[in-house]
mmCIF file of C-alpha atoms and ligand atoms in Angstrom:
data_model
loop_
_atom_site.group_PDB
_atom_site.id
_atom_site.type_symbol
_atom_site.label_atom_id
_atom_site.label_comp_id
_atom_site.label_asym_id
_atom_site.label_seq_id
_atom_site.Cartn_x
_atom_site.Cartn_y
_atom_site.Cartn_z
ATOM 1 C CA MET Z 218 5.570 -62.533 6.185
ATOM 2 C CA LEU Z 219 2.708 -61.767 3.801
ATOM 3 C CA PHE Z 220 1.477 -59.200 6.347
ATOM 4 C CA PHE Z 221 4.936 -57.578 6.359
ATOM 5 C CA VAL Z 222 5.007 -57.358 2.557
ATOM 6 C CA LEU Z 223 1.567 -55.853 2.586
ATOM 7 C CA LEU Z 224 2.657 -53.337 5.176
ATOM 8 C CA LEU Z 225 5.704 -52.428 3.062
ATOM 9 C CA LYS Z 226 3.425 -52.038 0.037
ATOM 10 C CA VAL Z 227 0.954 -49.823 1.919
ATOM 11 C CA THR Z 228 3.850 -47.648 3.146
ATOM 12 C CA TRP Z 229 5.307 -47.497 -0.390
ATOM 13 C CA ILE Z 230 1.909 -46.430 -1.845
ATOM 14 C CA LEU Z 231 1.512 -43.792 0.819
ATOM 15 C CA ALA Z 232 4.980 -42.473 0.046
ATOM 16 C CA ALA Z 233 4.364 -42.522 -3.684
ATOM 17 C CA ASP Z 234 1.008 -40.672 -3.119
ATOM 18 C CA GLY Z 235 2.756 -38.087 -0.869
ATOM 19 C CA GLY Z 236 0.674 -39.338 1.997
ATOM 20 C CA HIS Z 237 3.434 -39.338 4.629
ATOM 21 C CA HIS Z 238 2.615 -37.619 7.793
ATOM 22 C CA TRP Z 239 4.446 -34.313 8.237
ATOM 23 C CA THR Z 240 4.591 -31.558 10.841
ATOM 24 C CA TYR Z 241 6.618 -28.387 11.405
ATOM 25 C CA GLU Z 242 8.387 -29.538 14.575
ATOM 26 C CA GLY Z 243 9.356 -32.872 16.071
ATOM 27 C CA PRO Z 244 10.201 -36.294 14.602
ATOM 28 C CA HIS Z 245 8.293 -35.503 11.318
ATOM 29 C CA GLY Z 246 9.394 -31.775 11.412
ATOM 30 C CA GLN Z 247 10.838 -29.701 8.556
ATOM 31 C CA ASP Z 248 14.358 -31.080 8.964
ATOM 32 C CA HIS Z 249 12.981 -34.476 8.154
ATOM 33 C CA TRP Z 250 10.829 -33.572 5.127
ATOM 34 C CA PRO Z 251 13.475 -34.426 2.564
ATOM 35 C CA ALA Z 252 13.573 -38.115 3.840
ATOM 36 C CA SER Z 253 10.002 -38.624 2.827
ATOM 37 C CA TYR Z 254 9.802 -35.841 0.093
ATOM 38 C CA PRO Z 255 13.085 -35.650 -1.739
ATOM 39 C CA GLU Z 256 12.235 -32.408 -3.482
ATOM 40 C CA CYS Z 257 12.136 -30.616 -0.084
ATOM 41 C CA GLY Z 258 15.939 -31.061 -0.146
ATOM 42 C CA GLY Z 259 16.246 -29.399 -3.554
ATOM 43 C CA ASN Z 260 18.278 -26.339 -4.416
ATOM 44 C CA ALA Z 261 15.422 -23.895 -5.318
ATOM 45 C CA GLN Z 262 13.280 -24.075 -2.314
ATOM 46 C CA SER Z 263 10.861 -21.612 -0.658
ATOM 47 C CA PRO Z 264 10.501 -19.583 1.462
ATOM 48 C CA ILE Z 265 13.667 -17.357 1.273
ATOM 49 C CA ASP Z 266 15.061 -14.452 3.225
ATOM 50 C CA ILE Z 267 15.138 -11.553 0.622
ATOM 51 C CA GLN Z 268 18.258 -9.515 1.230
ATOM 52 C CA THR Z 269 17.350 -6.285 -0.578
ATOM 53 C CA ASP Z 270 20.959 -5.292 -1.339
ATOM 54 C CA GLY Z 271 21.325 -8.415 -3.458
ATOM 55 C CA VAL Z 272 18.189 -8.056 -5.574
ATOM 56 C CA ILE Z 273 18.267 -7.083 -9.294
ATOM 57 C CA PHE Z 274 16.051 -4.211 -10.452
ATOM 58 C CA ASP Z 275 14.162 -5.276 -13.458
ATOM 59 C CA PRO Z 276 12.444 -2.197 -15.045
ATOM 60 C CA ASP Z 277 10.527 -4.504 -17.457
ATOM 61 C CA LEU Z 278 8.614 -6.388 -14.788
ATOM 62 C CA PRO Z 279 4.931 -5.650 -15.325
ATOM 63 C CA THR Z 280 2.737 -4.968 -12.267
ATOM 64 C CA VAL Z 281 0.710 -8.052 -11.259
ATOM 65 C CA GLN Z 282 -2.930 -7.503 -11.931
ATOM 66 C CA PRO Z 283 -5.520 -9.454 -9.920
ATOM 67 C CA HIS Z 284 -8.503 -9.941 -12.142
ATOM 68 C CA GLY Z 285 -11.969 -10.839 -10.813
ATOM 69 C CA TYR Z 286 -10.737 -10.618 -7.295
ATOM 70 C CA ASP Z 287 -13.354 -7.965 -6.479
ATOM 71 C CA GLN Z 288 -16.334 -9.694 -8.005
ATOM 72 C CA LEU Z 289 -16.694 -13.251 -6.590
ATOM 73 C CA GLY Z 290 -20.260 -13.719 -7.637
ATOM 74 C CA THR Z 291 -22.826 -15.345 -5.337
ATOM 75 C CA GLU Z 292 -21.435 -18.863 -4.784
ATOM 76 C CA PRO Z 293 -20.254 -19.480 -1.231
ATOM 77 C CA LEU Z 294 -16.597 -20.436 -0.784
ATOM 78 C CA ASP Z 295 -15.245 -23.538 1.012
ATOM 79 C CA LEU Z 296 -13.146 -22.900 4.106
ATOM 80 C CA HIS Z 297 -11.174 -25.955 5.240
ATOM 81 C CA ASN Z 298 -8.881 -26.887 8.149
ATOM 82 C CA ASN Z 299 -6.440 -29.420 6.617
ATOM 83 C CA GLY Z 300 -4.410 -29.800 9.758
ATOM 84 C CA HIS Z 301 -1.613 -27.703 8.332
ATOM 85 C CA THR Z 302 -3.379 -24.442 7.619
ATOM 86 C CA VAL Z 303 -6.840 -22.875 6.967
ATOM 87 C CA GLN Z 304 -7.555 -22.853 3.280
ATOM 88 C CA LEU Z 305 -10.129 -20.973 1.240
ATOM 89 C CA SER Z 306 -11.157 -22.400 -2.187
ATOM 90 C CA LEU Z 307 -11.231 -19.748 -4.918
ATOM 91 C CA PRO Z 308 -13.419 -19.862 -8.073
ATOM 92 C CA PRO Z 309 -11.581 -20.063 -11.493
ATOM 93 C CA THR Z 310 -13.012 -16.600 -12.360
ATOM 94 C CA LEU Z 311 -10.025 -15.188 -10.465
ATOM 95 C CA HIS Z 312 -6.831 -14.929 -12.420
ATOM 96 C CA LEU Z 313 -3.576 -12.988 -12.662
ATOM 97 C CA GLY Z 314 -2.360 -10.626 -15.364
ATOM 98 C CA GLY Z 315 1.238 -9.396 -15.717
ATOM 99 C CA LEU Z 316 2.813 -12.836 -15.666
ATOM 100 C CA PRO Z 317 4.358 -14.803 -18.656
ATOM 101 C CA ARG Z 318 1.064 -16.764 -18.962
ATOM 102 C CA LYS Z 319 -2.466 -16.699 -17.555
ATOM 103 C CA TYR Z 320 -2.548 -18.033 -14.059
ATOM 104 C CA THR Z 321 -5.927 -19.083 -12.594
ATOM 105 C CA ALA Z 322 -6.574 -18.956 -8.921
ATOM 106 C CA ALA Z 323 -7.212 -22.139 -6.891
ATOM 107 C CA GLN Z 324 -6.957 -21.398 -3.197
ATOM 108 C CA LEU Z 325 -5.492 -19.214 -0.515
ATOM 109 C CA HIS Z 326 -4.197 -20.005 2.867
ATOM 110 C CA LEU Z 327 -2.248 -18.547 5.857
ATOM 111 C CA HIS Z 328 0.875 -19.134 7.804
ATOM 112 C CA TRP Z 329 1.303 -17.813 11.320
ATOM 113 C CA GLY Z 330 3.201 -18.109 14.555
ATOM 114 C CA GLN Z 331 2.680 -18.982 18.179
ATOM 115 C CA LYS Z 332 0.514 -17.039 20.661
ATOM 116 C CA GLY Z 333 2.470 -14.095 22.089
ATOM 117 C CA THR Z 334 4.810 -13.640 19.115
ATOM 118 C CA LEU Z 335 4.855 -11.359 16.072
ATOM 119 C CA LYS Z 336 6.952 -13.785 14.004
ATOM 120 C CA GLY Z 337 5.016 -16.162 11.801
ATOM 121 C CA SER Z 338 5.650 -15.259 8.099
ATOM 122 C CA GLU Z 339 7.567 -17.604 5.875
ATOM 123 C CA HIS Z 340 9.294 -15.023 3.649
ATOM 124 C CA GLN Z 341 11.604 -12.558 5.328
ATOM 125 C CA ILE Z 342 12.864 -9.200 4.067
ATOM 126 C CA ASN Z 343 16.324 -8.448 5.301
ATOM 127 C CA SER Z 344 15.985 -11.159 7.913
ATOM 128 C CA GLU Z 345 12.792 -9.623 9.295
ATOM 129 C CA ALA Z 346 9.712 -11.794 9.561
ATOM 130 C CA THR Z 347 6.215 -10.408 10.075
ATOM 131 C CA ALA Z 348 3.300 -11.731 12.111
ATOM 132 C CA ALA Z 349 1.741 -13.870 9.416
ATOM 133 C CA GLU Z 350 1.670 -14.472 5.595
ATOM 134 C CA LEU Z 351 -1.064 -14.961 3.059
ATOM 135 C CA HIS Z 352 -0.465 -17.163 0.004
ATOM 136 C CA VAL Z 353 -2.828 -16.935 -3.014
ATOM 137 C CA VAL Z 354 -2.085 -19.948 -5.187
ATOM 138 C CA HIS Z 355 -2.659 -19.972 -8.965
ATOM 139 C CA TYR Z 356 -1.819 -22.398 -11.829
ATOM 140 C CA ASP Z 357 -0.922 -21.962 -15.412
ATOM 141 C CA SER Z 358 -4.288 -22.617 -16.967
ATOM 142 C CA GLU Z 359 -2.967 -21.896 -20.525
ATOM 143 C CA SER Z 360 -0.756 -24.990 -20.369
ATOM 144 C CA TYR Z 361 -2.455 -27.257 -17.774
ATOM 145 C CA GLY Z 362 -5.970 -28.455 -16.998
ATOM 146 C CA SER Z 363 -5.758 -28.392 -13.206
ATOM 147 C CA LEU Z 364 -3.801 -27.313 -10.161
ATOM 148 C CA SER Z 365 -2.547 -30.845 -9.542
ATOM 149 C CA GLU Z 366 -1.401 -31.297 -13.090
ATOM 150 C CA ALA Z 367 0.464 -28.001 -13.007
ATOM 151 C CA ALA Z 368 1.948 -28.494 -9.538
ATOM 152 C CA GLN Z 369 5.038 -30.454 -10.683
ATOM 153 C CA LYS Z 370 5.797 -28.472 -13.887
ATOM 154 C CA PRO Z 371 8.400 -25.665 -13.946
ATOM 155 C CA GLN Z 372 6.545 -22.406 -13.406
ATOM 156 C CA GLY Z 373 3.292 -24.385 -13.347
ATOM 157 C CA LEU Z 374 2.257 -22.317 -10.315
ATOM 158 C CA ALA Z 375 2.237 -18.672 -9.459
ATOM 159 C CA VAL Z 376 1.802 -17.771 -5.807
ATOM 160 C CA LEU Z 377 1.349 -14.248 -4.381
ATOM 161 C CA GLY Z 378 3.017 -13.822 -0.940
ATOM 162 C CA ILE Z 379 1.545 -11.131 1.205
ATOM 163 C CA LEU Z 380 3.349 -10.286 4.490
ATOM 164 C CA ILE Z 381 0.922 -9.523 7.263
ATOM 165 C CA GLU Z 382 1.774 -7.235 10.129
ATOM 166 C CA VAL Z 383 -0.088 -6.029 13.147
ATOM 167 C CA GLY Z 384 -1.553 -2.494 12.843
ATOM 168 C CA GLU Z 385 -3.859 -0.224 14.857
ATOM 169 C CA THR Z 386 -7.154 -1.129 13.290
ATOM 170 C CA GLU Z 387 -9.131 -4.309 12.358
ATOM 171 C CA ASN Z 388 -8.941 -5.315 8.748
ATOM 172 C CA PRO Z 389 -12.541 -6.135 7.751
ATOM 173 C CA ALA Z 390 -11.491 -8.093 4.684
ATOM 174 C CA TYR Z 391 -9.558 -10.657 6.871
ATOM 175 C CA ASP Z 392 -12.625 -10.922 9.192
ATOM 176 C CA HIS Z 393 -14.428 -12.642 6.270
ATOM 177 C CA ILE Z 394 -12.051 -15.610 7.044
ATOM 178 C CA LEU Z 395 -11.258 -15.123 10.693
ATOM 179 C CA SER Z 396 -14.838 -14.854 11.883
ATOM 180 C CA HIS Z 397 -15.464 -18.444 10.611
ATOM 181 C CA LEU Z 398 -12.380 -20.118 12.085
ATOM 182 C CA HIS Z 399 -14.343 -21.481 15.038
ATOM 183 C CA GLU Z 400 -16.461 -23.441 12.521
ATOM 184 C CA VAL Z 401 -13.347 -25.311 11.337
ATOM 185 C CA ARG Z 402 -11.615 -25.630 14.698
ATOM 186 C CA TYR Z 403 -10.553 -29.277 14.074
ATOM 187 C CA LYS Z 404 -8.654 -30.948 11.300
ATOM 188 C CA ASP Z 405 -10.806 -31.964 8.254
ATOM 189 C CA GLN Z 406 -13.630 -29.674 9.238
ATOM 190 C CA LYS Z 407 -15.184 -27.589 6.430
ATOM 191 C CA THR Z 408 -17.592 -24.617 6.301
ATOM 192 C CA SER Z 409 -18.983 -22.313 3.730
ATOM 193 C CA VAL Z 410 -18.122 -18.599 3.636
ATOM 194 C CA PRO Z 411 -20.106 -15.953 1.799
ATOM 195 C CA PRO Z 412 -18.133 -14.489 -1.132
ATOM 196 C CA PHE Z 413 -16.214 -11.223 -0.403
ATOM 197 C CA ASN Z 414 -13.807 -8.878 -2.056
ATOM 198 C CA VAL Z 415 -10.481 -10.959 -2.054
ATOM 199 C CA ARG Z 416 -8.585 -7.948 -3.506
ATOM 200 C CA GLU Z 417 -8.875 -6.306 -0.093
ATOM 201 C CA LEU Z 418 -6.757 -9.010 1.544
ATOM 202 C CA LEU Z 419 -3.798 -7.667 -0.559
ATOM 203 C CA PRO Z 420 -1.892 -4.547 0.223
ATOM 204 C CA GLN Z 421 -3.277 -1.369 -1.317
ATOM 205 C CA GLN Z 422 -0.177 -0.848 -3.509
ATOM 206 C CA LEU Z 423 0.999 -3.792 -5.667
ATOM 207 C CA GLU Z 424 3.642 -1.983 -7.679
ATOM 208 C CA GLN Z 425 6.614 -2.976 -5.462
ATOM 209 C CA PHE Z 426 7.368 -6.674 -5.435
ATOM 210 C CA PHE Z 427 10.059 -9.307 -5.499
ATOM 211 C CA ARG Z 428 10.045 -12.096 -8.102
ATOM 212 C CA TYR Z 429 11.939 -15.411 -7.948
ATOM 213 C CA ASN Z 430 11.658 -19.120 -8.911
ATOM 214 C CA GLY Z 431 10.919 -21.299 -5.889
ATOM 215 C CA SER Z 432 8.799 -24.087 -4.496
ATOM 216 C CA LEU Z 433 5.735 -25.031 -2.453
ATOM 217 C CA THR Z 434 6.614 -24.309 1.240
ATOM 218 C CA THR Z 435 5.009 -27.626 2.347
ATOM 219 C CA PRO Z 436 5.668 -31.249 1.258
ATOM 220 C CA PRO Z 437 5.947 -32.322 -1.426
ATOM 221 C CA CYS Z 438 7.878 -29.032 -1.961
ATOM 222 C CA TYR Z 439 7.668 -29.084 -5.780
ATOM 223 C CA GLN Z 440 9.961 -26.496 -7.355
ATOM 224 C CA SER Z 441 7.212 -25.257 -9.623
ATOM 225 C CA VAL Z 442 6.370 -21.822 -8.221
ATOM 226 C CA LEU Z 443 6.964 -18.409 -9.766
ATOM 227 C CA TRP Z 444 6.874 -16.339 -6.675
ATOM 228 C CA THR Z 445 5.687 -12.767 -6.205
ATOM 229 C CA VAL Z 446 6.272 -11.333 -2.825
ATOM 230 C CA PHE Z 447 4.948 -7.810 -2.257
ATOM 231 C CA ASN Z 448 7.118 -5.248 -0.573
ATOM 232 C CA ARG Z 449 4.045 -3.505 1.001
ATOM 233 C CA ARG Z 450 2.378 -5.346 3.860
ATOM 234 C CA ALA Z 451 -1.229 -5.943 4.782
ATOM 235 C CA GLN Z 452 -2.278 -5.092 8.329
ATOM 236 C CA ILE Z 453 -4.550 -6.846 10.734
ATOM 237 C CA SER Z 454 -5.280 -5.970 14.343
ATOM 238 C CA MET Z 455 -3.674 -7.680 17.394
ATOM 239 C CA GLY Z 456 -7.106 -9.240 18.157
ATOM 240 C CA GLN Z 457 -7.334 -10.612 14.662
ATOM 241 C CA LEU Z 458 -3.843 -12.154 14.900
ATOM 242 C CA GLU Z 459 -4.719 -13.701 18.216
ATOM 243 C CA LYS Z 460 -7.805 -15.271 16.726
ATOM 244 C CA LEU Z 461 -5.656 -16.874 14.080
ATOM 245 C CA GLN Z 462 -3.096 -18.068 16.659
ATOM 246 C CA GLU Z 463 -5.621 -19.479 19.101
ATOM 247 C CA THR Z 464 -8.629 -20.932 17.324
ATOM 248 C CA LEU Z 465 -7.426 -23.884 15.279
ATOM 249 C CA SER Z 466 -6.279 -27.387 16.049
ATOM 250 C CA SER Z 467 -3.965 -29.481 13.866
ATOM 251 C CA THR Z 468 -5.705 -32.669 14.897
ATOM 252 C CA GLU Z 469 -9.182 -34.108 15.052
ATOM 253 C CA GLU Z 470 -10.995 -33.465 18.353
ATOM 254 C CA ASP Z 471 -8.964 -35.650 20.791
ATOM 255 C CA PRO Z 472 -6.200 -35.116 21.723
ATOM 256 C CA SER Z 473 -6.337 -31.635 20.523
ATOM 257 C CA GLU Z 474 -3.063 -29.997 19.373
ATOM 258 C CA PRO Z 475 -2.988 -26.246 18.639
ATOM 259 C CA LEU Z 476 -2.376 -25.339 14.976
ATOM 260 C CA VAL Z 477 0.380 -22.796 15.422
ATOM 261 C CA GLN Z 478 3.909 -22.029 14.047
ATOM 262 C CA ASN Z 479 2.998 -23.470 10.631
ATOM 263 C CA TYR Z 480 5.806 -21.676 8.820
ATOM 264 C CA ARG Z 481 8.896 -23.124 7.205
ATOM 265 C CA VAL Z 482 12.225 -21.436 7.926
ATOM 266 C CA PRO Z 483 13.997 -19.544 5.045
ATOM 267 C CA GLN Z 484 15.807 -21.872 2.646
ATOM 268 C CA PRO Z 485 19.214 -21.353 0.905
ATOM 269 C CA LEU Z 486 18.981 -18.979 -2.088
ATOM 270 C CA ASN Z 487 21.839 -20.924 -3.822
ATOM 271 C CA GLN Z 488 22.448 -19.735 -7.370
ATOM 272 C CA ARG Z 489 19.003 -18.023 -7.799
ATOM 273 C CA THR Z 490 18.402 -14.410 -8.714
ATOM 274 C CA ILE Z 491 15.679 -12.331 -6.956
ATOM 275 C CA PHE Z 492 14.274 -9.549 -9.166
ATOM 276 C CA ALA Z 493 12.643 -6.437 -7.849
ATOM 277 C CA SER Z 494 10.091 -4.308 -9.745
ATOM 278 C CA PHE Z 495 11.392 -1.192 -7.941
ATOM 279 C CA ILE Z 496 14.603 0.509 -6.841
ATOM 280 C CA GLN Z 497 15.146 0.447 -3.089
ATOM 281 C CA VAL Z 498 15.910 4.025 -1.920
ATOM 282 C CA GLY Z 499 18.743 3.199 0.346
ATOM 283 C CA PRO Z 500 18.543 0.274 2.625
ATOM 284 C CA LEU Z 501 15.349 -0.624 4.445
ATOM 285 C CA TYR Z 502 15.745 0.282 8.174
ATOM 286 C CA THR Z 503 14.615 -1.951 10.936
ATOM 287 C CA THR Z 504 12.815 -0.460 13.997
ATOM 288 C CA GLY Z 505 16.054 -0.588 16.024
ATOM 289 C CA GLU Z 506 17.989 1.191 13.239
ATOM 290 C CA MET Z 507 15.248 3.775 12.852
ATOM 291 C CA LEU Z 508 15.353 4.413 16.684
ATOM 292 C CA GLY Z 509 19.177 4.764 16.451
ATOM 293 C CA LEU Z 510 18.857 7.090 13.425
ATOM 294 C CA GLY Z 511 16.216 9.203 15.116
ATOM 295 C CA MET Z 512 18.445 9.537 18.287
ATOM 296 C CA GLY Z 513 21.482 10.305 16.105
ATOM 297 C CA ILE Z 514 19.580 13.057 14.259
ATOM 298 C CA SER Z 515 18.274 14.546 17.542
ATOM 299 C CA ALA Z 516 21.753 14.525 19.101
ATOM 300 C CA GLY Z 517 23.083 16.174 15.950
ATOM 301 C CA CYS Z 518 20.426 18.881 16.022
ATOM 302 C CA LEU Z 519 21.155 19.550 19.807
ATOM 303 C CA CYS Z 520 24.940 19.882 19.034
ATOM 304 C CA LEU Z 521 24.155 22.309 16.245
ATOM 305 C CA LEU Z 522 21.808 24.419 18.382
ATOM 306 C CA LEU Z 523 24.458 24.512 21.189
ATOM 307 C CA THR Z 524 27.154 25.545 18.698
ATOM 308 C CA ILE Z 525 25.025 28.355 17.322
ATOM 309 C CA TYR Z 526 24.048 29.440 20.890
ATOM 310 C CA PHE Z 527 27.749 29.666 22.017
ATOM 311 C CA ILE Z 528 28.837 31.525 18.751
ATOM 312 C CA ALA Z 529 25.925 33.905 19.357
ATOM 313 C CA GLN Z 530 27.148 34.394 22.949
ATOM 314 C CA LYS Z 531 30.696 35.119 21.722
ATOM 315 C CA ILE Z 532 29.576 37.593 19.007
ATOM 316 C CA ARG Z 533 27.119 39.591 21.125
ATOM 317 C CA PRO Z 534 29.552 41.206 23.543
ATOM 318 C CA GLU Z 535 31.869 42.109 20.622
ATOM 319 C CA LYS Z 536 28.944 43.639 18.785
ATOM 320 C CA LYS Z 537 28.041 45.603 22.006
ATOM 321 C CA THR Z 538 31.612 46.963 22.341
ATOM 322 C CA LYS Z 539 31.684 47.901 18.589
ATOM 323 C CA MET Z 540 28.337 49.584 18.903
ATOM 324 C CA SER Z 541 29.270 51.539 22.019
ATOM 325 C CA SER Z 542 32.634 52.621 20.527
ATOM 326 C CA LEU Z 543 30.719 53.630 17.410
ATOM 327 C CA GLY Z 544 28.264 55.453 19.676
ATOM 328 C CA ARG Z 545 31.062 57.130 21.479
ATOM 329 C CA ARG Z 546 32.674 58.200 18.113
ATOM 330 C CA ASN Z 547 29.328 59.525 16.992
ATOM 331 C CA CYS Z 548 29.110 61.465 20.209
ATOM 332 C CA THR Z 549 32.706 62.812 19.670
ATOM 333 C CA GLU Z 550 31.710 63.706 16.123
ATOM 334 C CA LEU Z 551 28.631 65.531 17.487
ATOM 335 C CA ILE Z 552 30.764 67.425 20.000
ATOM 336 C CA TYR Z 553 33.486 68.129 17.476
ATOM 337 C CA PRO Z 554 31.815 68.373 14.057
HETATM 338 C C1 NAG E 5 12.889 -18.978 -13.618
HETATM 339 O O1 NAG E 5 13.528 -20.072 -14.306
HETATM 340 C C2 NAG E 5 13.254 -20.056 -15.734
HETATM 341 C C3 NAG E 5 13.867 -21.311 -16.320
HETATM 342 O O2 NAG E 5 15.141 -21.535 -15.839
HETATM 343 C C4 NAG E 5 13.961 -18.799 -16.279
HETATM 344 O O3 NAG E 5 13.789 -18.709 -17.695
HETATM 345 C C5 NAG E 5 13.300 -17.568 -15.623
HETATM 346 O O4 NAG E 5 14.032 -16.411 -16.014
HETATM 347 C C6 NAG E 5 13.461 -17.663 -14.123
HETATM 348 N N1 NAG E 5 12.694 -16.595 -13.516
HETATM 349 C C7 NAG E 5 13.082 -15.890 -12.477
HETATM 350 C C8 NAG E 5 12.264 -14.884 -11.972
HETATM 351 O O5 NAG E 5 14.175 -16.174 -11.928
#
């Protein structure tokens, strides 16, 4: 009986501490998060599917300015496999401008899919996911002393969401992380990474972004995040994506379980507004729609060319007759001046 009470107490402490085991799939998967972490069932959760025809253009949204991202100093950075993602600690010299308060950087981490898929981002734009997503996590250092203190406060955190797609070339900035993954293959392993230019992990253009109030995308899902999701994507090579998909394990050495598909599905928007820093020029087309559009334009051009050709065919003989009759008249005029 005493043992049972103790067990209950331990379970209760774990729950209060947010120490409950969670995964993305299975009996502890995302559908079950709210049972252990009530806020995961809240009405302002992240990620979301950003439907661009429903966003509100806000001309007063200042561009986000990453400060200190390009000068990390000389201190090495901690890279850590926590069983849910690979996380890089960031020094407090990095902070964000262009937000209501000063937000200081704490860490960045990634979300990705399964080997052989190009779907692994958490946020979607017009129901389209990309291969992976980078989150750079900051906290309101004007109001709070630490990340953990700010994590439960409204707008205590500001996270940059960068959609990552596969491009033609390797992205050397991402290799500063990816080339060290084998050193943190198993859960709870840590390594040191030389400092590098973190700005280069972001898309080149930061002017176009979406802004909304949301949450952490992992338990305990605190609804404390002021989100900035950039419209432009970062690109990595196929080889780099595969390294991310194939290197890490979500468990300690045995039995080894691959760390893949660590993304949460889009959550209901409910009554929230998504603001955009830019005006969408028409809808964003998907690859399929682009192909359809391309074929439509080609067919249209062909029709126009054919029409011109047939009109030309019809005009030419008439012209010929006119010319020859004119010629004949001239001849007649010559003969009979
Ligand atoms: C987020 O919520 C706060 C408090 O309700 C509100 O003042 C602010 O305008 C919201 N921001 C966005 C981007 O929706």
